[in-house]
Amino acid sequence: MAIGGFLSVDPFRPEAPFLRGFRASFVRNNRMLDVILVALLVGLFGLGVAYAYACERL
Amino acid sequence: MTFNGILQIALFAAIILVLTRPLGGFMTRVFSGERTLIGRALGPVERAIYRLCGVDETTEQHWLTYAVALLLFNMMGALVLYALMRLQALLPFNPQGQVAVTPDLSFNTAISFVTNTNWQSYGGETTMGYLVQMAGLTVQNFMSAATGIALALALVRGFSRRGARTIGNFWVDLTRCTLYVLLPACIVMTLFFVWQGVPQNLGAYTEATTLEGAKQLIAQGPVASQLAIKMLGTNGGGFFNANSAHPFENPNALVNLVQMVAIFAIGAGLTNVFGRMVGNERQGWAILAAMGVMFLVGVGVCYWAEAQANPLLAGLPVDQAVSALSPGGNMEGKEVRFGIANTALFATITTDASCGAVIGWHDSFMPLGGLVPLVNMLLGEVIVGGVGAGLYGILLMAIIAMFVAGLMVGRTPEYIGKKLEAKEVKMTVLAILAMPLVILLFTAISSAIPLGTAGVANNGPHGFSEIFYAYASGAANNGSAFGGLSANTLWYNTTLGVTMFVGRFFIIIPALAIAGALAAKKTVPVSAGTFPTTGPLFVSLLVGVILIVGGLTYFPAVALGPVVEQLQMMAGTTY
């Protein structure tokens, strides 16, 4: 189930691949949700490491 | 307000004052590697852990190495916790047969417990099996608390060292903090809680038959062991959905007092550690004084607001006056066993520290009463704060205060003998901006889109407060819920997860960078132009800077929530 009207789109309007992917990622029973969220989790910590290196250079 | 209520608040403050110095002395000896009684008993365990993990305790780390070790350790903790929740249906110690936690809730909860937030978009007794509670959530309660303390120590070393390239060893700090401070204290507290009636077992829930003949499931489990670290580590995540308002999680007034003291004890003691490590205990007392002033004002306002009669109930047959038979004031949302004073005190303590445990329903407070917990979090939880987090948070504010003082007199600012230059100020500003960035951004978006407003139980300013409070609680790593917000949705689980992460690590990283920069500096000798940082002038400046920074950042949002609601209530409208 897509969440609310925020991501609803006009069914007659072709959807951009990026938006299709984005919408799919925001579906709670998406089979890929585990992969997406674990990737987000690891990505956040990766961002933290990059931020630390940026702080060292600043 | 009653004399009895004020006396209870004064008793709590006195206990914390008495505990601060002995706790600070003990922790200083532990973290400095000095000999202690407990060190002799647990020393072999410590050395065995280092051998097992391949840690050389004599090698120290550059701040960047320290930061990367901290991040990777926490990432592994989050991944293990995520896996435990997703696989819990297949794992043992699950007598109730709890099913797998949904991916987004697992994501939210993993970040929540790793960041010491313990925001819970779930009810513990209906969602988590015992293995997840013990090996997942409770372990992270220890690790996140130790991480916070380790970071505070690293920052203090930055002030106390001269011309050094290193700020300590993350693995050693983490191990010593867990082994010598948190674990022994929690074992004692757990035994005390069990003695007082808190359950500690691995059995299935008990089915009871009520007097009316209905069936009722009595939830229980390994509660006491989680309760101890929940309070001492300022984690706050409840075993039960009702948190410390549940009689099994807070059976009597004595346990309630011990829980409140436990929330503040280590944070207050760390101010003394700071004073001792920089060579002047008065520096620590000055920091504690600034915290104390803000705490007393907060609890005073909250208690006063809740002790007032609700004007909207004035025409109804509701007794709101203090008498032998009535506590008076606004009793809605209060822990009725402990009364208004204790509920207001608990709400203030839990949001001053980054605990988040609750015995009352902040959503049901009067608008001004509910404003106090919200403001406590928005100020960055620097009023004692989370274990470690409070100390490094207020030291960042002290850097800003000294920077402002330096600007006033046209002199390079100094603090604890260290010149504060561009690097430190830039890092401090980055750290301070992290929280408002995520709080205001996500509150604004969630207030405007159906994904956000769908979860709100009330209209108008009260509904806005519910959203604002949730993101403030996440970013401040507090974890308490205002209430009234259905947060177990994909939108709130993911955005609150990101909020908690930014609120934790995007402050920790610049703080470590400051520690590294300060440690490398030489100490400036005290001169006639040095601003004294142990007196009332410094305390006033520090409190002023904290309030001004917080006010300038959040006043518009606060005005849209509790302030408007208070004015509307006085005009006869409620939400």
XYZ file of C-alpha atoms in Angstrom:
633
model
C 0.000 0.000 0.000
C 1.449 3.349 -0.993
C 1.397 5.754 1.911
C -1.276 8.402 1.651
C -1.810 10.872 -1.130
C 1.638 12.378 -0.917
C 3.112 9.987 -3.441
C -0.037 9.327 -5.484
C 0.300 10.150 -9.159
C -1.963 10.706 -12.117
C -2.412 7.208 -13.607
C -2.520 8.596 -17.133
C 0.754 10.426 -16.790
C 3.902 8.442 -17.574
C 5.962 8.097 -14.438
C 9.670 8.839 -14.491
C 11.837 5.812 -13.612
C 13.323 7.699 -10.663
C 9.883 8.466 -9.220
C 8.761 4.883 -9.798
C 11.760 3.645 -7.849
C 11.200 6.221 -5.130
C 7.539 5.280 -4.767
C 8.356 1.586 -4.721
C 10.838 2.160 -1.949
C 8.128 3.788 0.171
C 5.790 0.822 0.135
C 5.762 -0.921 3.470
C 5.294 -4.464 2.180
C 7.989 -4.010 -0.443
C 10.108 -7.165 -0.528
C 13.151 -5.005 -1.041
C 12.471 -2.922 2.075
C 14.982 -4.897 4.144
C 17.683 -4.275 1.565
C 16.791 -0.606 1.230
C 16.731 0.051 4.962
C 19.922 -1.888 5.711
C 21.589 0.024 2.877
C 20.296 3.269 4.396
C 21.612 2.226 7.808
C 25.064 1.392 6.487
C 24.982 4.481 4.282
C 24.294 6.736 7.255
C 27.318 5.393 9.105
C 29.366 5.699 5.903
C 28.234 9.303 5.708
C 29.385 9.709 9.302
C 32.873 8.455 8.429
C 33.013 10.799 5.428
C 31.843 13.653 7.654
C 34.636 12.884 10.119
C 37.255 13.102 7.351
C 35.672 16.349 6.139
C 35.854 17.775 9.666
C 39.542 16.872 9.831
C 40.201 18.843 6.647
C 38.028 21.828 7.597
C 2.011 23.801 44.755
C 2.394 22.255 48.168
C 5.179 22.311 50.748
C 5.314 18.526 50.522
C 5.846 18.698 46.753
C 8.605 21.313 47.035
C 10.260 19.252 49.770
C 10.386 16.195 47.510
C 12.030 18.203 44.739
C 14.547 19.643 47.223
C 15.309 16.157 48.549
C 16.052 14.925 45.053
C 18.375 17.872 44.335
C 20.196 17.336 47.648
C 20.798 13.634 46.913
C 22.320 14.475 43.528
C 24.581 17.128 45.091
C 25.795 14.669 47.727
C 26.502 11.949 45.130
C 28.336 14.146 42.622
C 31.786 14.305 44.255
C 32.227 10.674 45.344
C 30.957 9.430 41.986
C 33.225 11.864 40.156
C 36.233 10.751 42.185
C 35.523 7.087 41.522
C 34.999 7.557 37.788
C 38.140 9.681 37.478
C 40.215 6.897 39.047
C 38.618 4.288 36.791
C 39.091 6.240 33.576
C 42.642 7.237 34.461
C 43.553 3.593 34.987
C 44.332 4.152 38.689
C 43.961 1.304 41.172
C 40.497 0.853 42.644
C 38.963 -1.900 44.727
C 36.724 -2.970 41.880
C 39.658 -2.690 39.476
C 41.554 -5.326 41.407
C 38.588 -7.693 41.228
C 37.724 -7.114 37.569
C 41.204 -6.332 36.220
C 41.711 -9.871 34.864
C 38.366 -9.638 33.048
C 39.398 -6.342 31.472
C 42.733 -7.749 30.312
C 41.008 -10.887 28.981
C 38.646 -8.724 26.913
C 41.605 -6.850 25.384
C 43.392 -10.110 24.564
C 40.239 -11.577 23.039
C 39.588 -8.498 20.919
C 43.223 -7.815 20.041
C 43.225 -4.411 21.714
C 46.494 -2.876 22.878
C 45.457 -0.819 25.885
C 48.694 1.168 25.870
C 48.136 2.503 22.356
C 46.133 5.695 22.060
C 44.208 6.993 19.056
C 44.115 10.175 16.990
C 40.642 11.715 17.125
C 39.848 10.521 13.609
C 40.735 6.925 14.454
C 38.693 7.252 17.634
C 35.706 8.543 15.633
C 35.885 5.827 12.979
C 36.176 3.108 15.660
C 33.136 4.580 17.419
C 31.109 4.726 14.203
C 31.978 1.215 13.051
C 31.290 -0.246 16.485
C 27.875 1.411 16.572
C 27.121 0.342 13.013
C 27.800 -3.285 13.883
C 25.575 -2.928 16.951
C 22.754 -1.528 14.819
C 23.050 -4.318 12.240
C 23.017 -7.054 14.879
C 20.005 -5.469 16.563
C 18.214 -5.161 13.217
C 18.855 -8.847 12.479
C 17.676 -9.938 15.927
C 14.366 -8.134 15.487
C 13.784 -9.389 11.963
C 14.584 -12.989 12.945
C 13.046 -13.062 16.420
C 10.290 -15.506 15.419
C 13.002 -18.085 14.719
C 15.039 -17.413 17.849
C 14.733 -18.865 21.381
C 13.489 -17.099 24.550
C 10.276 -16.060 22.868
C 7.553 -17.768 24.931
C 4.824 -15.461 23.625
C 5.728 -16.247 20.028
C 6.309 -12.625 19.032
C 6.494 -12.333 15.255
C 9.239 -10.675 13.240
C 9.378 -6.911 13.721
C 8.610 -5.035 10.471
C 11.623 -3.725 8.517
C 10.932 -0.030 9.099
C 10.246 -0.510 12.796
C 13.455 -2.565 13.069
C 15.360 0.239 11.315
C 13.905 2.828 13.644
C 14.486 0.768 16.784
C 18.048 -0.231 15.835
C 19.092 3.396 15.379
C 17.045 4.414 18.395
C 18.842 2.088 20.815
C 22.302 2.558 19.307
C 22.004 6.331 19.644
C 20.859 6.159 23.280
C 17.499 7.597 22.215
C 15.232 4.623 22.883
C 12.341 6.128 20.993
C 9.803 3.322 20.823
C 7.222 3.219 18.066
C 6.033 -0.075 19.555
C 4.730 -1.516 22.808
C 7.502 -3.623 24.338
C 5.380 -6.407 25.802
C 3.432 -6.942 22.572
C 6.329 -6.682 20.114
C 9.649 -7.884 21.513
C 10.646 -11.373 22.651
C 12.965 -11.852 25.591
C 16.071 -12.497 23.489
C 15.641 -9.183 21.683
C 14.965 -7.427 24.996
C 18.071 -8.926 26.635
C 20.673 -9.516 23.926
C 19.533 -6.692 21.691
C 17.986 -3.766 23.496
C 19.651 -4.120 26.903
C 23.096 -4.672 25.380
C 22.691 -1.498 23.353
C 21.549 0.309 26.481
C 24.981 -0.443 27.931
C 26.945 0.207 24.754
C 25.273 3.491 23.855
C 25.699 4.809 27.380
C 29.369 3.784 27.404
C 29.852 5.398 23.990
C 28.507 8.704 25.308
C 30.741 8.603 28.358
C 33.772 7.646 26.238
C 33.208 10.659 24.037
C 32.852 13.015 26.988
C 36.164 11.665 28.328
C 37.832 12.240 24.973
C 36.673 15.867 24.964
C 37.815 16.392 28.540
C 41.226 14.972 27.605
C 41.311 17.549 24.810
C 41.162 20.261 27.472
C 43.529 18.578 29.909
C 46.342 17.553 27.517
C 49.042 19.755 26.068
C 50.685 19.246 22.688
C 49.225 15.734 22.349
C 48.231 14.012 19.113
C 45.929 11.477 20.777
C 42.756 11.667 22.858
C 42.584 8.159 24.345
C 41.615 4.714 23.129
C 37.936 4.163 22.305
C 38.044 0.427 23.083
C 39.655 0.992 26.467
C 37.227 3.776 27.401
C 34.270 1.645 26.318
C 35.473 -1.399 28.248
C 36.352 0.426 31.468
C 33.120 2.364 31.480
C 31.007 -0.749 30.977
C 32.978 -3.061 33.251
C 33.745 -0.802 36.206
C 30.910 1.732 36.247
C 27.769 0.588 34.472
C 27.800 -3.158 35.061
C 28.465 -3.212 38.841
C 25.997 -0.394 39.486
C 23.343 -2.102 37.377
C 23.779 -5.457 39.143
C 23.189 -3.779 42.507
C 20.231 -1.810 41.170
C 18.699 -4.896 39.552
C 18.812 -6.790 42.847
C 17.246 -3.800 44.582
C 14.460 -3.616 42.001
C 13.745 -7.339 42.280
C 13.562 -6.950 46.063
C 11.057 -4.125 45.580
C 8.805 -6.216 43.324
C 10.020 -5.707 39.761
C 9.762 -9.032 37.845
C 12.867 -10.801 36.550
C 12.023 -14.102 34.866
C 11.913 -15.811 31.501
C 8.466 -17.358 31.842
C 5.458 -16.922 29.596
C 2.920 -14.245 30.466
C 0.462 -15.273 33.180
C -3.202 -15.634 32.327
C -5.330 -14.356 35.159
C -9.089 -14.365 35.664
C -10.487 -11.072 36.862
C -13.254 -10.723 39.459
C -15.695 -10.228 36.604
C -14.602 -13.530 35.069
C -12.712 -12.011 32.135
C -9.307 -13.321 31.059
C -6.327 -11.005 31.377
C -2.770 -11.618 30.231
C -0.211 -10.319 32.747
C 2.974 -9.420 30.887
C 6.313 -9.973 32.627
C 9.847 -11.056 31.796
C 13.423 -9.895 32.445
C 12.261 -6.425 33.492
C 14.538 -5.528 36.417
C 17.799 -6.047 34.528
C 16.637 -3.789 31.718
C 15.201 -1.226 34.104
C 18.540 -0.634 35.869
C 20.529 0.331 32.769
C 17.491 2.058 31.290
C 17.719 4.662 34.046
C 21.447 4.701 34.845
C 22.424 4.890 31.192
C 19.729 7.532 30.502
C 18.315 5.266 27.827
C 14.662 5.344 28.850
C 13.288 2.568 26.666
C 10.626 0.771 28.659
C 10.121 -2.974 28.897
C 6.412 -2.191 28.948
C 4.526 0.202 26.726
C 3.524 2.319 29.735
C 7.204 2.647 30.654
C 7.776 3.657 34.293
C 4.063 4.271 34.781
C 3.609 0.471 34.737
C 3.463 -0.914 38.301
C 5.911 -3.716 37.367
C 8.397 -1.152 36.081
C 7.944 1.270 38.977
C 6.240 -0.485 41.892
C 6.520 2.152 44.637
C 7.694 5.624 45.606
C 11.118 4.412 46.760
C 11.817 2.778 43.391
C 10.563 5.950 41.727
C 13.058 8.047 43.701
C 15.920 5.645 42.924
C 15.032 5.764 39.243
C 15.078 9.567 39.205
C 18.401 9.685 41.047
C 19.858 7.090 38.673
C 18.988 9.271 35.673
C 21.049 12.207 36.966
C 23.768 10.438 38.971
C 26.397 9.680 36.316
C 25.776 12.884 34.363
C 26.275 14.990 37.488
C 29.311 12.922 38.504
C 30.890 13.517 35.099
C 30.981 17.274 35.726
C 33.204 16.465 38.701
C 35.317 14.166 36.504
C 35.749 17.126 34.165
C 36.898 19.389 37.020
C 39.336 16.813 38.357
C 40.830 15.983 34.959
C 41.446 19.633 34.071
C 43.030 20.164 37.472
C 40.410 22.394 39.083
C 37.259 20.890 40.559
C 35.637 24.316 40.624
C 35.444 24.177 36.820
C 33.178 21.163 37.209
C 31.073 22.795 39.901
C 30.569 25.860 37.671
C 29.229 23.606 34.892
C 26.976 21.807 37.387
C 25.758 25.149 38.747
C 24.683 26.247 35.263
C 22.871 22.940 34.827
C 21.329 23.285 38.305
C 19.926 26.756 37.652
C 18.196 25.612 34.467
C 16.927 22.440 36.145
C 15.363 24.318 39.065
C 13.699 26.865 36.795
C 12.360 24.067 34.571
C 10.951 21.939 37.349
C 9.537 25.040 39.049
C 7.657 26.144 35.927
C 6.426 22.619 35.168
C 5.206 22.010 38.725
C 3.578 25.451 38.909
C 1.819 24.986 35.557
C 0.474 21.558 36.509
C -0.611 22.694 39.962
C -2.876 25.357 38.414
C -6.563 24.742 37.913
C -7.571 24.245 34.292
C -9.695 27.325 33.395
C -11.736 25.275 30.942
C -12.994 23.122 33.805
C -13.883 26.061 36.066
C -17.620 25.911 35.410
C -17.857 22.154 35.817
C -18.261 20.186 39.033
C -14.538 19.334 39.150
C -12.588 19.855 42.370
C -9.294 21.492 41.415
C -8.377 22.962 44.795
C -5.776 21.423 47.114
C -7.434 19.786 50.095
C -7.086 16.766 52.342
C -9.038 14.762 49.780
C -7.776 16.264 46.513
C -4.324 17.013 45.104
C -5.785 19.946 43.176
C -4.456 21.206 39.865
C -4.355 19.276 36.618
C -4.348 15.571 37.467
C -4.881 14.450 33.867
C -1.945 12.377 32.629
C -0.301 12.202 36.044
C 1.052 9.158 37.852
C -1.719 9.200 40.451
C 0.317 7.197 42.986
C 3.058 9.841 43.156
C 1.123 13.054 42.476
C 1.713 16.246 40.544
C 5.063 17.215 42.081
C 6.701 13.879 41.348
C 5.243 13.660 37.864
C 6.461 17.168 37.036
C 9.857 16.352 38.583
C 10.154 13.107 36.622
C 9.125 14.816 33.368
C 11.737 17.524 33.906
C 14.511 15.104 34.861
C 13.837 12.715 32.005
C 14.013 15.499 29.421
C 16.905 17.350 31.063
C 18.826 14.124 30.743
C 18.413 12.255 27.477
C 16.498 9.519 29.289
C 12.972 9.556 27.945
C 11.436 7.249 30.550
C 8.080 8.586 31.675
C 5.631 8.204 34.522
C 3.130 10.689 33.121
C 1.642 11.656 29.813
C 3.288 14.860 28.612
C 0.526 15.259 26.022
C -1.950 15.773 28.861
C 0.062 18.430 30.668
C -1.125 22.019 30.573
C 0.406 23.769 27.521
C 3.049 25.529 29.637
C 3.727 22.350 31.599
C 4.264 20.437 28.348
C 6.469 23.263 27.109
C 9.088 22.509 29.778
C 10.007 18.974 28.595
C 9.998 20.242 25.012
C 12.309 23.172 25.776
C 14.605 20.951 27.830
C 15.185 18.820 24.745
C 15.445 21.750 22.341
C 18.236 23.277 24.422
C 20.281 20.216 23.506
C 19.750 18.311 26.750
C 22.650 20.097 28.383
C 20.993 20.159 31.801
C 22.950 17.204 33.181
C 22.016 15.561 29.919
C 22.546 12.031 28.746
C 25.474 10.170 30.249
C 28.424 11.830 28.575
C 26.243 13.604 26.041
C 25.212 16.230 28.576
C 28.805 17.045 29.440
C 30.074 17.325 25.891
C 26.908 19.239 24.963
C 27.395 21.881 27.627
C 31.133 22.110 26.920
C 30.246 22.989 23.330
C 27.974 25.733 24.678
C 30.794 26.873 26.972
C 33.012 27.277 23.902
C 30.336 29.482 22.296
C 29.978 31.445 25.551
C 33.712 32.075 25.753
C 33.782 32.981 22.054
C 31.062 35.576 22.677
C 32.946 36.866 25.734
C 36.117 37.133 23.641
C 34.262 39.121 20.968
C 32.985 41.536 23.617
C 36.468 42.496 24.785
C 38.345 41.980 21.505
C 40.542 39.207 22.841
C 41.179 35.694 21.567
C 38.812 33.553 23.615
C 40.221 30.953 25.996
C 38.644 28.168 28.004
C 40.489 26.031 30.568
C 43.755 27.510 29.354
C 43.164 26.632 25.690
C 42.857 29.292 23.005
C 39.636 28.868 21.036
C 40.394 29.508 17.399
C 38.666 29.089 14.038
C 38.719 25.286 14.019
C 37.058 24.884 17.415
C 34.404 27.510 16.708
C 33.586 26.084 13.267
C 33.233 22.582 14.703
C 31.083 23.860 17.567
C 28.749 25.641 15.167
C 28.477 22.498 13.017
C 27.594 20.465 16.090
C 25.008 22.963 17.300
C 23.343 23.224 13.876
C 22.828 19.469 13.508
C 19.825 19.275 15.815
C 17.755 22.207 14.501
C 18.447 21.108 10.953
C 16.629 17.807 11.317
C 14.051 18.923 13.890
C 12.783 21.924 11.963
C 13.092 20.314 8.531
C 11.167 17.151 9.358
C 8.627 18.951 11.568
C 7.850 21.358 8.743
C 7.499 18.582 6.171
C 5.454 16.330 8.449
C 3.111 19.198 9.338
C 2.412 19.850 5.683
C 1.986 16.439 4.088
C -0.655 13.748 4.649
C 2.056 11.240 5.569
C 2.800 13.329 8.633
C -0.600 14.670 9.566
C -2.219 11.232 9.257
C -0.562 10.157 12.493
C -1.664 13.128 14.587
C -4.501 12.708 17.092
C -5.274 16.400 17.693
C -5.850 19.456 15.527
C -4.300 22.895 15.666
C -1.303 23.840 17.796
C -1.576 20.704 19.910
C -1.212 18.505 16.841
C 1.762 20.571 15.749
C 3.305 20.101 19.201
C 2.915 16.333 18.857
C 4.948 16.307 15.635
C 7.465 18.906 16.864
C 7.987 17.005 20.114
C 8.615 13.713 18.279
C 11.432 15.128 16.141
C 12.851 17.109 19.070
C 12.855 13.919 21.129
C 14.559 12.018 18.319
C 17.235 14.598 17.572
C 17.996 15.196 21.241
C 18.301 11.416 21.685
C 15.690 11.618 24.416
C 13.083 9.128 23.237
C 10.132 10.256 25.322
C 6.880 10.623 23.443
C 4.560 13.574 23.893
C 1.808 11.180 22.998
C -1.024 11.445 20.541
C 1.152 10.623 17.558
C 0.845 7.270 15.765
C 4.498 7.017 14.853
C 4.679 3.390 13.745
C 4.416 4.257 10.051
C 6.975 4.004 7.307
C 7.276 7.787 7.163
C 7.849 8.377 10.863
C 9.984 5.269 11.370
C 12.420 6.247 8.623
C 12.543 10.006 9.169
C 12.807 9.652 12.944
C 15.583 7.094 12.404
C 17.530 9.580 10.300
C 16.783 12.311 12.857
C 18.160 10.243 15.731
C 21.288 9.384 13.760
C 22.032 13.005 12.862
C 21.225 14.178 16.407
C 23.780 11.750 17.795
C 26.673 11.321 15.419
C 26.676 14.704 13.705
C 27.327 16.195 17.132
C 29.761 13.526 18.269
C 32.044 13.866 15.227
C 32.657 17.645 15.461
C 33.011 17.258 19.237
C 35.790 14.711 18.685
C 37.403 17.036 16.133
C 37.406 19.747 18.817
C 38.966 17.301 21.280
C 41.738 16.529 18.798
C 42.394 20.203 18.046
C 42.448 21.200 21.726
C 44.693 18.315 22.778
C 47.327 19.455 20.281
C 47.435 22.956 21.763
C 49.647 24.254 24.510
C 48.127 25.747 27.632
C 47.975 29.522 27.921
C 49.045 30.775 31.363
C 46.405 32.559 33.415
C 46.779 36.349 33.229
C 44.900 39.429 34.406
C 42.888 39.301 31.170
C 41.745 35.712 31.576
C 38.006 35.335 31.972
C 37.395 33.404 35.212
C 35.299 30.339 34.430
C 34.576 29.209 37.958
C 32.370 32.022 39.200
C 28.795 33.268 38.936
C 29.613 35.550 35.988
C 30.626 32.552 33.869
C 27.596 30.568 35.042
C 25.286 33.462 34.082
C 26.980 33.877 30.704
C 26.745 30.158 29.980
C 23.055 29.965 30.918
C 22.373 33.114 28.904
C 24.098 31.767 25.811
C 22.242 28.454 26.024
C 18.888 30.226 26.314
C 19.648 32.745 23.572
C 20.904 30.130 21.104
C 17.894 27.923 21.870
C 15.469 30.841 21.755
C 16.734 32.237 18.463
C 16.607 28.810 16.867
C 13.288 27.487 18.061
C 11.096 30.377 19.248
C 8.956 30.568 16.077
C 8.218 26.838 16.247
C 7.549 26.924 19.983
C 5.225 29.883 19.477
C 3.198 27.900 16.929
C 2.769 25.036 19.391
C 2.509 25.307 23.177
C 2.510 29.130 23.362
C -0.454 29.544 21.013
C -2.203 26.662 22.748
C -1.794 28.306 26.154
C -3.209 31.599 24.839
C -6.084 29.779 23.144
C -6.832 27.881 26.330
C -7.049 31.153 28.263
C -9.507 32.351 25.599
C -11.629 29.237 26.101
C -10.505 26.988 23.213
C -8.927 23.589 23.567
C -7.646 21.004 21.088
